[in-house]
Amino acid sequence: VAAARRAEPGTAAQCWEQVLEACADADLRTQAYFNLGQVCRRSGNLGAAIDCFRQALAEGDANHEAREQLALILARSGAVDGAIGELKTLVQAQPLARHHFNLGMLLARQGNLAAAETAYAGGLEVLIRDAPGFANIGVLLADSEMDEAAVRCLAQAATARGDALAGALQQAGNSLDAAAVFLERAVAAAPGDPMQHYHLAALRVEQRRLDEAEAGFRRALSMDPACHTAAIALAHVLLGQGATLEGWRLHEARFERLDRSAKFVRTAPPTPRWRGEPIRGKVLLLRQEQGFGDEIQFIRYLPRLQAMGASRILIQCHAALCPLFANVPGLEVVAQEAVVPSHDLWISTMSLPLHCGGDIPAQLPYLHAPPAALARWRNVLGLSPDNLRVGLLWQGNRFHINDAHRSLASLDTLAPLWAIEGVEFISLQREPVETALPLRQFGAGIADFAEAAGLIAQLDLVVSVDSAYAHLAGALGKAVWTLLPASETDWRWGYAGDSTPWYPGMRLFRQARRDDWGGVVVSVAAALRALKT
């Protein structure tokens, strides 16, 4: 459990496997299989997760959590019939509203609207006796993929029961509208509960009703100044509409929310954290707090720190970033697991904007590929005078919380791009892929970000989902087209438009509808064809 909380899935999996080898107690084995299944699910290994949850149920059939997770993963994997069977069992054994609603959504997806309406009616009946459950259903619907027919089915179930929500649901056109009905009801039922205002405000972000979202987050904070989740969400709304000092100040609330067992907190040095005081003559340590893309994005503030008079600037980062950052003048690189040299102050790289003016320095490029990597990839790729060289990255970090929305299901989604003549496509994925499409692949040959920079420097264009390589291409000053999901779009890309102040020249291609990559690829193909001609 501790390893999972520290985001160490490999260690957590090994621990639970050891429990299963050593223990014969059925209850403990059930829990061990369930926890191992959760580790596999979070790691993106859905097949192994399904096996673990089935084993948990074999050890203890009354493990409702395991059955629920099994149903959700089966549905996500396309095994809708199996998921429906598990949910039908679940609503009999544990008739919670969310089980009824999940069953209704899957039945509607199959076109069985009559059965879906019955399932929804069962969920609405439960909600009469469970007013706090309105928020849970609202959050569930907000993350669902209900089409218009499914929403109508839910409205009909409410109408048939004479439910007070019927009128509002009849006006709902999609799952977000339907979710709003339940979240508004939750706020009305508990107007003094800051979390109800938070949930509704988070939905308003997804609906792009940003003024209402900001007001809702501020309302939650006024009720509970320690509601760090609302503070961070408000920061994202403000920063997504333009860098502001208020946004960066609120963004610091993420440290208050961090679990004390989190690795970033556990490994904090004993030296003071820099909070904006003068640093002339001081040795400053920058620490990697989150992902690779975050470090690449925020290392742009290094010249500001140098201008403030820091005598030395160190950065402690993942080994994959060390060779790239070692090529940055005035920056001393320390591997993440190495002993940190003596220093006066430390700060998370993501906190630099707060103490460096709050604006966005966007002088490009601010990173460069090391000469050895440039020469190596120039030799590997050779000359291609007649073709446009385009690097493709269609899947990001599978451990990212929003990976299901921001990554493409497969390379096949991009297949229409190959209809454009005179383009040579090069994979930037480190994992090889089996495909009949003409695609140059180098796999593990892209050993780290310095090597990736050397490869990207040879390209004419990078087309990438929201990933560290999109940041890298932007920081290198390369032409890059970034494909963005409509669901839970990261704040740094803003909420509208096709450009970003972080990387002038980067072009953003946004989904018009949730999980609709087809429309994005059509737009990319048209832009690529225009670029080629």
Coordinates of C-alpha atoms in Angstrom, one line a residue:
V1 CA 0.0 0.0 0.0
A2 CA 2.8 2.4 0.9
A3 CA 4.6 1.6 -2.4
A4 CA 1.4 2.3 -4.4
R5 CA 1.0 5.7 -2.6
R6 CA 4.6 6.5 -3.5
A7 CA 3.8 5.9 -7.1
E8 CA 6.0 2.8 -7.3
P9 CA 3.8 0.3 -9.0
G10 CA 6.5 -2.3 -9.6
T11 CA 7.4 -2.5 -5.9
A12 CA 3.7 -2.6 -5.0
A13 CA 3.0 -5.5 -7.4
Q14 CA 5.9 -7.5 -6.0
C15 CA 4.7 -7.0 -2.5
W16 CA 1.2 -8.2 -3.2
E17 CA 2.5 -11.2 -5.2
Q18 CA 4.6 -12.1 -2.2
V19 CA 1.5 -11.9 0.0
L20 CA -0.3 -14.3 -2.3
E21 CA 2.5 -16.8 -2.3
A22 CA 2.8 -16.8 1.5
C23 CA -0.8 -16.5 2.6
A24 CA -3.7 -19.0 2.7
D25 CA -6.3 -16.8 4.4
A26 CA -9.2 -16.3 1.9
D27 CA -10.1 -12.8 3.0
L28 CA -6.5 -11.6 2.8
R29 CA -6.0 -13.3 -0.5
T30 CA -9.1 -11.6 -1.8
Q31 CA -7.8 -8.2 -0.8
A32 CA -4.4 -8.9 -2.2
Y33 CA -5.8 -9.9 -5.6
F34 CA -7.9 -6.7 -5.5
N35 CA -5.0 -4.5 -4.7
L36 CA -2.8 -6.1 -7.3
G37 CA -5.6 -5.6 -9.8
Q38 CA -5.7 -1.9 -8.9
V39 CA -1.9 -1.6 -9.4
C40 CA -2.2 -3.3 -12.8
R41 CA -5.2 -1.0 -13.8
R42 CA -3.3 2.1 -12.9
S43 CA -0.3 0.8 -14.9
G44 CA -2.4 0.3 -18.0
N45 CA -2.2 -3.5 -17.9
L46 CA -5.9 -4.1 -18.3
G47 CA -5.6 -7.8 -19.1
A48 CA -3.7 -8.5 -15.9
A49 CA -6.1 -6.3 -14.0
I50 CA -9.1 -8.3 -15.3
D51 CA -7.4 -11.6 -14.2
C52 CA -6.7 -10.2 -10.7
F53 CA -10.3 -9.0 -10.1
R54 CA -11.6 -12.3 -11.3
Q55 CA -9.3 -14.1 -8.9
A56 CA -10.4 -11.8 -6.1
L57 CA -14.0 -12.8 -6.8
A58 CA -13.0 -16.5 -6.9
E59 CA -11.6 -16.1 -3.5
G60 CA -14.5 -14.1 -2.2
D61 CA -17.6 -13.6 -4.3
A62 CA -18.9 -10.8 -2.0
N63 CA -16.1 -8.4 -2.9
H64 CA -18.3 -5.8 -4.6
E65 CA -15.4 -3.4 -5.2
A66 CA -13.6 -6.1 -7.3
R67 CA -16.8 -6.8 -9.3
E68 CA -17.3 -3.1 -9.9
Q69 CA -13.7 -2.6 -11.1
L70 CA -14.0 -5.8 -13.3
A71 CA -17.1 -4.4 -14.9
L72 CA -15.6 -1.0 -15.6
I73 CA -12.4 -2.5 -17.1
L74 CA -14.4 -5.0 -19.2
A75 CA -16.5 -2.1 -20.6
R76 CA -13.3 0.0 -21.3
S77 CA -11.8 -3.0 -23.1
G78 CA -14.9 -3.4 -25.3
A79 CA -16.3 -6.5 -23.6
V80 CA -19.6 -4.8 -23.0
D81 CA -21.7 -8.0 -22.6
G82 CA -19.4 -9.2 -19.8
A83 CA -19.5 -5.8 -18.1
I84 CA -23.3 -5.8 -18.2
G85 CA -23.4 -9.3 -16.7
E86 CA -21.2 -8.2 -13.8
L87 CA -23.2 -5.0 -13.2
K88 CA -26.5 -7.0 -13.2
T89 CA -25.1 -9.2 -10.4
L90 CA -23.8 -6.1 -8.6
V91 CA -27.1 -4.2 -8.6
Q92 CA -28.7 -7.2 -6.9
A93 CA -26.0 -7.6 -4.3
Q94 CA -25.2 -3.9 -3.7
P95 CA -27.9 -1.7 -5.2
L96 CA -26.0 1.6 -5.2
A97 CA -27.1 4.3 -7.6
R98 CA -23.8 4.4 -9.4
H99 CA -24.2 0.7 -10.3
H100 CA -27.6 1.2 -11.7
F101 CA -26.4 4.2 -13.7
N102 CA -23.3 2.4 -15.1
L103 CA -25.6 -0.5 -16.1
G104 CA -28.0 1.9 -17.8
M105 CA -25.2 3.6 -19.7
L106 CA -23.9 0.3 -21.1
L107 CA -27.3 -0.9 -22.0
A108 CA -28.0 2.3 -23.8
R109 CA -24.6 2.0 -25.6
Q110 CA -25.9 -1.4 -27.0
G111 CA -29.1 0.2 -28.1
N112 CA -31.3 -1.6 -25.4
L113 CA -33.0 1.6 -24.4
A114 CA -35.9 0.0 -22.6
A115 CA -33.6 -1.9 -20.3
A116 CA -31.5 1.1 -19.9
E117 CA -34.5 3.2 -18.8
T118 CA -35.3 0.5 -16.2
A119 CA -31.8 0.6 -14.9
Y120 CA -31.8 4.4 -14.7
A121 CA -35.1 4.3 -12.9
G122 CA -33.6 2.0 -10.3
G123 CA -30.8 4.5 -9.8
L124 CA -33.2 7.4 -9.4
E125 CA -35.1 5.4 -6.8
V126 CA -32.0 4.9 -4.7
L127 CA -31.1 8.6 -5.0
I128 CA -34.4 9.5 -3.3
R129 CA -33.0 7.8 -0.1
D130 CA -29.5 9.1 -0.7
A131 CA -29.3 12.8 -1.3
P132 CA -25.5 13.0 -1.1
G133 CA -25.4 10.5 -3.9
F134 CA -26.4 13.2 -6.4
A135 CA -22.9 14.5 -6.4
N136 CA -21.5 11.0 -7.0
I137 CA -23.8 10.5 -10.0
G138 CA -23.0 13.9 -11.4
V139 CA -19.3 13.2 -11.3
L140 CA -19.9 9.7 -12.8
L141 CA -22.0 11.2 -15.7
A142 CA -19.4 14.0 -16.3
D143 CA -16.8 11.3 -17.0
S144 CA -19.1 9.1 -19.1
E145 CA -19.6 8.9 -22.8
M146 CA -23.4 9.1 -23.0
D147 CA -24.7 10.0 -26.4
E148 CA -27.9 12.0 -27.0
A149 CA -30.0 8.8 -27.1
A150 CA -28.7 7.7 -23.8
V151 CA -29.4 11.1 -22.2
R152 CA -32.9 11.0 -23.6
C153 CA -33.4 7.6 -22.1
L154 CA -32.3 8.9 -18.7
A155 CA -34.8 11.8 -19.1
Q156 CA -37.6 9.4 -19.9
A157 CA -36.8 7.3 -16.8
A158 CA -37.0 10.5 -14.7
T159 CA -40.2 11.6 -16.4
A160 CA -41.9 8.2 -16.0
R161 CA -41.2 8.3 -12.3
G162 CA -42.4 11.9 -12.0
D163 CA -38.9 12.8 -10.7
A164 CA -38.2 16.5 -10.0
L165 CA -35.1 16.3 -12.2
A166 CA -37.2 15.3 -15.3
G167 CA -37.7 18.8 -16.7
A168 CA -34.0 19.7 -16.5
L169 CA -32.9 16.3 -17.9
Q170 CA -35.2 16.8 -20.9
Q171 CA -33.2 19.9 -21.8
A172 CA -29.9 18.1 -21.5
G173 CA -28.1 17.4 -24.8
N174 CA -25.1 15.5 -23.6
S175 CA -23.5 13.8 -20.6
L176 CA -22.1 17.1 -19.3
D177 CA -25.5 18.7 -19.3
A178 CA -27.0 15.7 -17.6
A179 CA -24.2 15.7 -15.0
A180 CA -24.9 19.4 -14.3
V181 CA -28.5 18.6 -13.4
F182 CA -27.3 16.2 -10.6
L183 CA -24.5 18.5 -9.4
E184 CA -26.8 21.5 -9.2
R185 CA -29.2 19.4 -7.2
A186 CA -26.3 18.4 -4.9
V187 CA -25.5 22.0 -4.3
A188 CA -29.1 22.9 -3.6
A189 CA -29.3 20.0 -1.1
A190 CA -26.1 21.0 0.7
P191 CA -25.3 24.7 0.0
G192 CA -22.8 25.0 2.8
D193 CA -20.7 22.1 1.6
P194 CA -17.6 23.4 -0.2
M195 CA -17.0 20.1 -2.1
Q196 CA -20.4 20.3 -3.8
H197 CA -19.5 23.7 -5.1
Y198 CA -16.1 22.3 -6.2
H199 CA -17.7 19.4 -8.1
L200 CA -20.1 21.7 -10.0
A201 CA -17.3 24.2 -10.7
A202 CA -15.1 21.4 -12.1
L203 CA -17.9 20.5 -14.4
R204 CA -18.3 24.1 -15.6
V205 CA -14.6 23.9 -16.7
E206 CA -15.5 20.9 -18.9
Q207 CA -18.5 22.9 -20.3
R208 CA -16.1 25.9 -20.9
R209 CA -18.3 28.1 -18.7
L210 CA -15.2 29.5 -17.1
D211 CA -16.6 32.5 -15.3
E212 CA -19.0 30.2 -13.5
A213 CA -16.2 27.7 -12.8
E214 CA -14.0 30.5 -11.3
A215 CA -16.9 31.7 -9.1
G216 CA -17.7 28.2 -7.9
F217 CA -14.1 27.5 -6.9
R218 CA -13.9 30.9 -5.1
R219 CA -17.1 30.1 -3.3
A220 CA -15.7 26.7 -2.1
L221 CA -12.5 28.5 -0.9
S222 CA -14.5 31.1 0.9
M223 CA -16.3 28.4 2.8
D224 CA -13.1 26.4 3.5
P225 CA -9.8 28.2 2.9
A226 CA -8.1 24.8 3.4
C227 CA -9.9 23.3 0.5
H228 CA -6.6 22.8 -1.4
T229 CA -8.3 20.9 -4.3
A230 CA -10.4 24.0 -5.1
A231 CA -7.4 26.3 -4.8
I232 CA -5.4 24.2 -7.3
A233 CA -8.4 24.0 -9.7
L234 CA -8.9 27.8 -9.5
A235 CA -5.2 28.2 -10.2
H236 CA -5.6 26.1 -13.4
V237 CA -8.6 28.1 -14.6
L238 CA -6.7 31.4 -14.1
L239 CA -3.5 30.1 -15.6
G240 CA -5.3 28.6 -18.5
Q241 CA -6.6 32.0 -19.4
G242 CA -3.2 33.8 -19.0
A243 CA -0.4 33.6 -16.5
T244 CA -1.2 35.6 -13.4
L245 CA 0.6 36.0 -10.1
E246 CA -2.7 35.0 -8.3
G247 CA -2.8 31.8 -10.4
W248 CA 0.8 30.9 -9.5
R249 CA 0.2 31.7 -5.8
L250 CA -2.8 29.4 -5.7
H251 CA -0.8 26.8 -7.6
E252 CA 1.4 26.4 -4.5
A253 CA -1.5 24.7 -2.7
R254 CA -0.5 21.5 -4.4
F255 CA 2.2 21.1 -1.7
E256 CA -0.5 21.3 1.0
R257 CA -2.4 18.5 -0.8
L258 CA 0.6 16.2 -1.2
D259 CA 0.5 13.1 1.0
R260 CA 3.4 13.1 3.5
S261 CA 4.5 9.8 2.0
A262 CA 4.8 11.3 -1.5
K263 CA 8.3 10.9 -2.8
F264 CA 8.8 14.7 -3.4
V265 CA 8.0 15.4 0.2
R266 CA 10.0 12.5 1.7
T267 CA 13.1 13.4 -0.2
A268 CA 13.1 17.1 0.5
P269 CA 16.6 18.3 1.6
P270 CA 17.0 19.9 5.0
T271 CA 17.9 23.2 3.5
P272 CA 15.2 26.0 3.3
R273 CA 12.8 26.1 0.5
W274 CA 13.2 29.3 -1.6
R275 CA 10.2 31.6 -1.3
G276 CA 11.3 34.5 -3.4
E277 CA 13.9 36.2 -1.1
P278 CA 17.1 37.6 -2.7
I279 CA 19.4 34.8 -4.1
R280 CA 22.5 36.9 -5.1
G281 CA 25.5 34.8 -4.2
K282 CA 23.4 31.8 -3.2
V283 CA 23.5 28.2 -4.5
L284 CA 20.0 27.2 -5.6
L285 CA 18.8 23.6 -6.2
L286 CA 15.9 23.0 -8.6
R287 CA 14.0 19.8 -7.9
Q288 CA 11.9 17.8 -10.3
E289 CA 8.4 17.6 -8.9
Q290 CA 6.3 16.1 -11.6
G291 CA 6.7 14.9 -15.2
F292 CA 9.4 15.3 -17.9
G293 CA 7.3 17.8 -19.9
D294 CA 6.9 20.0 -16.8
E295 CA 10.7 20.2 -16.3
I296 CA 11.2 21.0 -20.0
Q297 CA 8.6 23.7 -19.8
F298 CA 9.8 25.4 -16.7
I299 CA 13.5 25.3 -17.2
R300 CA 13.0 28.3 -19.4
Y301 CA 13.2 30.4 -16.2
L302 CA 16.9 29.6 -15.8
P303 CA 18.1 33.0 -17.3
R304 CA 15.9 34.8 -14.8
L305 CA 17.6 33.0 -11.9
Q306 CA 21.0 33.8 -13.4
A307 CA 20.0 37.5 -13.7
M308 CA 19.0 37.5 -10.0
G309 CA 22.6 36.7 -9.2
A310 CA 22.6 33.1 -8.0
S311 CA 26.2 31.9 -7.8
R312 CA 25.4 28.3 -8.9
I313 CA 22.2 26.7 -10.1
L314 CA 21.8 22.9 -9.7
I315 CA 19.0 20.7 -11.0
Q316 CA 18.2 17.3 -9.6
C317 CA 16.2 15.4 -12.2
H318 CA 15.5 12.0 -13.7
A319 CA 18.3 10.3 -15.5
A320 CA 16.5 10.5 -18.8
L321 CA 16.7 14.3 -18.6
C322 CA 20.3 14.6 -17.4
P323 CA 22.1 14.5 -20.8
L324 CA 19.8 17.1 -22.2
F325 CA 20.1 19.5 -19.3
A326 CA 23.8 19.0 -19.1
N327 CA 24.0 20.8 -22.4
V328 CA 22.4 24.0 -20.9
P329 CA 25.0 26.7 -20.0
G330 CA 25.1 27.6 -16.4
L331 CA 23.1 24.6 -15.2
E332 CA 24.7 21.8 -13.1
V333 CA 23.0 18.5 -13.3
V334 CA 22.5 16.0 -10.4
A335 CA 20.9 12.6 -11.0
Q336 CA 17.8 12.0 -9.0
E337 CA 19.3 9.3 -6.8
A338 CA 22.7 11.0 -6.4
V339 CA 24.0 12.8 -3.4
V340 CA 23.0 16.5 -3.7
P341 CA 26.0 18.9 -3.5
S342 CA 26.0 21.6 -0.8
H343 CA 23.4 24.3 -1.5
D344 CA 21.6 27.2 0.2
L345 CA 18.0 26.9 -1.0
W346 CA 15.8 24.6 -3.0
I347 CA 12.7 25.0 -5.1
S348 CA 10.4 22.9 -7.3
T349 CA 11.0 23.8 -10.9
M350 CA 7.2 24.2 -11.3
S351 CA 7.3 27.0 -8.6
L352 CA 9.7 29.2 -10.5
P353 CA 7.1 31.4 -12.3
L354 CA 5.8 32.6 -9.0
H355 CA 9.2 34.1 -8.0
C356 CA 10.3 35.0 -11.5
G357 CA 7.8 37.7 -12.4
G358 CA 4.8 35.5 -13.2
D359 CA 5.0 36.1 -16.9
I360 CA 6.1 33.6 -19.6
P361 CA 9.5 34.1 -21.2
A362 CA 9.1 32.6 -24.7
Q363 CA 12.4 33.2 -26.4
L364 CA 12.9 30.1 -28.5
P365 CA 14.8 27.9 -28.7
Y366 CA 15.9 27.7 -25.0
L367 CA 17.1 24.1 -25.3
H368 CA 19.5 22.5 -27.8
A369 CA 20.4 19.0 -28.8
P370 CA 24.0 18.0 -27.8
P371 CA 26.3 18.1 -30.8
A372 CA 27.0 14.3 -30.5
A373 CA 23.3 13.5 -30.6
L374 CA 22.8 15.8 -33.6
A375 CA 25.6 14.2 -35.5
R376 CA 24.5 10.7 -34.7
W377 CA 20.9 11.2 -35.9
R378 CA 22.0 13.1 -38.9
N379 CA 24.0 10.1 -39.9
V380 CA 21.2 7.6 -39.0
L381 CA 18.4 9.4 -41.0
G382 CA 20.5 10.4 -44.0
L383 CA 19.3 12.9 -46.5
S384 CA 15.7 13.3 -47.7
P385 CA 15.7 16.3 -50.0
D386 CA 12.3 15.6 -51.6
N387 CA 10.3 14.5 -48.6
L388 CA 8.8 16.4 -45.7
R389 CA 10.1 14.6 -42.5
V390 CA 7.3 14.3 -39.9
G391 CA 7.8 12.8 -36.4
L392 CA 4.8 11.2 -34.9
L393 CA 4.0 10.5 -31.2
W394 CA 0.5 9.1 -30.7
Q395 CA 0.6 7.8 -27.1
G396 CA 2.0 9.5 -24.0
N397 CA 2.8 8.3 -20.5
R398 CA 0.3 5.5 -19.8
F399 CA 0.6 6.3 -16.1
H400 CA -0.8 9.8 -16.6
I401 CA -4.2 10.3 -14.9
N402 CA -5.7 11.5 -18.2
D403 CA -4.0 9.2 -20.6
A404 CA -7.2 7.4 -21.6
H405 CA -8.4 10.7 -23.1
R406 CA -5.2 12.3 -24.3
S407 CA -3.5 9.4 -26.1
L408 CA -4.7 7.8 -29.3
A409 CA -5.9 4.2 -29.2
S410 CA -3.4 3.2 -31.8
L411 CA -1.3 4.4 -34.8
D412 CA -4.2 3.4 -37.0
T413 CA -6.0 6.5 -36.0
L414 CA -3.4 8.5 -37.9
A415 CA -3.6 6.3 -41.0
P416 CA -5.3 9.0 -43.2
L417 CA -2.0 11.0 -43.0
W418 CA -0.3 8.5 -45.2
A419 CA -2.6 9.5 -48.1
I420 CA -0.4 12.6 -48.5
E421 CA 2.4 12.1 -50.9
G422 CA 6.0 13.3 -50.3
V423 CA 5.9 12.8 -46.5
E424 CA 8.3 10.5 -44.6
F425 CA 6.9 9.5 -41.2
I426 CA 9.2 8.8 -38.3
S427 CA 8.0 7.3 -35.0
L428 CA 9.0 9.0 -31.8
Q429 CA 7.5 6.2 -29.7
R430 CA 10.1 4.3 -27.7
E431 CA 8.0 1.2 -28.0
P432 CA 8.0 -0.5 -31.4
V433 CA 4.7 -1.1 -33.1
E434 CA 3.6 -3.6 -35.6
T435 CA 2.1 -1.8 -38.6
A436 CA 1.8 -2.2 -42.4
L437 CA 2.2 1.6 -42.7
P438 CA 5.6 2.8 -44.0
L439 CA 7.0 4.2 -40.7
R440 CA 10.6 4.5 -39.7
Q441 CA 11.0 3.3 -36.1
F442 CA 14.0 3.5 -33.8
G443 CA 12.4 2.3 -30.5
A444 CA 14.9 2.0 -27.6
G445 CA 17.5 3.8 -29.8
I446 CA 15.8 7.0 -28.5
A447 CA 17.6 6.4 -25.2
D448 CA 16.9 9.7 -23.4
F449 CA 15.8 13.2 -24.1
A450 CA 19.2 14.3 -25.5
E451 CA 18.8 11.6 -28.1
A452 CA 15.2 12.6 -28.7
A453 CA 16.4 16.2 -29.2
G454 CA 19.0 15.0 -31.7
L455 CA 16.3 13.1 -33.7
I456 CA 13.7 15.9 -33.5
A457 CA 16.3 18.4 -34.7
Q458 CA 16.4 16.5 -38.1
L459 CA 12.7 16.8 -38.6
D460 CA 10.6 19.3 -40.4
L461 CA 7.6 18.9 -38.2
V462 CA 6.5 17.0 -35.1
V463 CA 2.9 15.8 -34.6
S464 CA 2.3 14.8 -31.1
V465 CA -0.4 14.2 -28.5
D466 CA 0.0 16.1 -25.2
S467 CA 3.4 14.7 -24.1
A468 CA 6.9 15.5 -23.0
Y469 CA 8.0 15.3 -26.6
A470 CA 5.6 18.1 -27.6
H471 CA 7.3 20.3 -24.9
L472 CA 10.7 19.2 -26.1
A473 CA 10.0 20.0 -29.8
G474 CA 8.6 23.4 -28.7
A475 CA 11.6 24.2 -26.5
L476 CA 13.9 23.3 -29.4
G477 CA 12.0 25.8 -31.6
K478 CA 10.8 23.1 -33.9
A479 CA 7.4 23.3 -35.7
V480 CA 5.1 21.1 -33.6
W481 CA 1.4 20.4 -33.9
T482 CA -0.1 19.2 -30.6
L483 CA -3.3 17.2 -30.5
L484 CA -5.5 18.0 -27.5
P485 CA -8.4 16.1 -25.9
A486 CA -11.7 17.9 -25.2
S487 CA -11.9 16.1 -21.8
E488 CA -9.7 17.5 -19.0
T489 CA -7.6 19.5 -21.3
D490 CA -4.4 20.5 -19.4
W491 CA -4.5 24.1 -18.2
R492 CA -1.2 25.1 -19.9
W493 CA -2.8 24.8 -23.4
G494 CA -5.7 27.1 -22.5
Y495 CA -9.3 26.4 -23.3
A496 CA -9.7 27.7 -26.8
G497 CA -7.7 28.7 -29.8
D498 CA -4.9 27.1 -31.8
S499 CA -1.8 28.8 -30.2
T500 CA -0.1 28.9 -26.9
P501 CA 2.1 31.7 -25.3
W502 CA 4.4 28.9 -24.0
Y503 CA 5.6 27.9 -27.4
P504 CA 5.1 30.6 -30.1
G505 CA 4.8 28.7 -33.4
M506 CA 3.2 25.6 -31.8
R507 CA -0.2 24.8 -33.4
L508 CA -2.9 23.3 -31.3
F509 CA -5.5 20.9 -32.8
R510 CA -8.4 20.5 -30.4
Q511 CA -11.1 17.8 -30.3
A512 CA -14.5 19.3 -31.1
R513 CA -16.2 16.5 -29.2
R514 CA -14.9 14.3 -26.4
D515 CA -12.8 11.4 -27.6
D516 CA -13.4 12.2 -31.2
W517 CA -9.9 12.0 -32.7
G518 CA -11.3 11.5 -36.2
G519 CA -12.1 15.1 -36.7
V520 CA -8.7 16.1 -35.3
V521 CA -6.9 13.9 -37.8
V522 CA -9.0 15.3 -40.7
S523 CA -7.8 18.8 -39.7
V524 CA -4.2 17.7 -39.3
A525 CA -4.3 16.0 -42.7
A526 CA -5.6 19.1 -44.4
A527 CA -2.9 21.3 -42.7
L528 CA -0.2 18.8 -43.7
R529 CA -1.4 18.7 -47.3
A530 CA -1.3 22.5 -47.3
L531 CA 2.2 22.5 -45.8
K532 CA 3.4 20.1 -48.4
T533 CA 2.0 22.0 -51.3

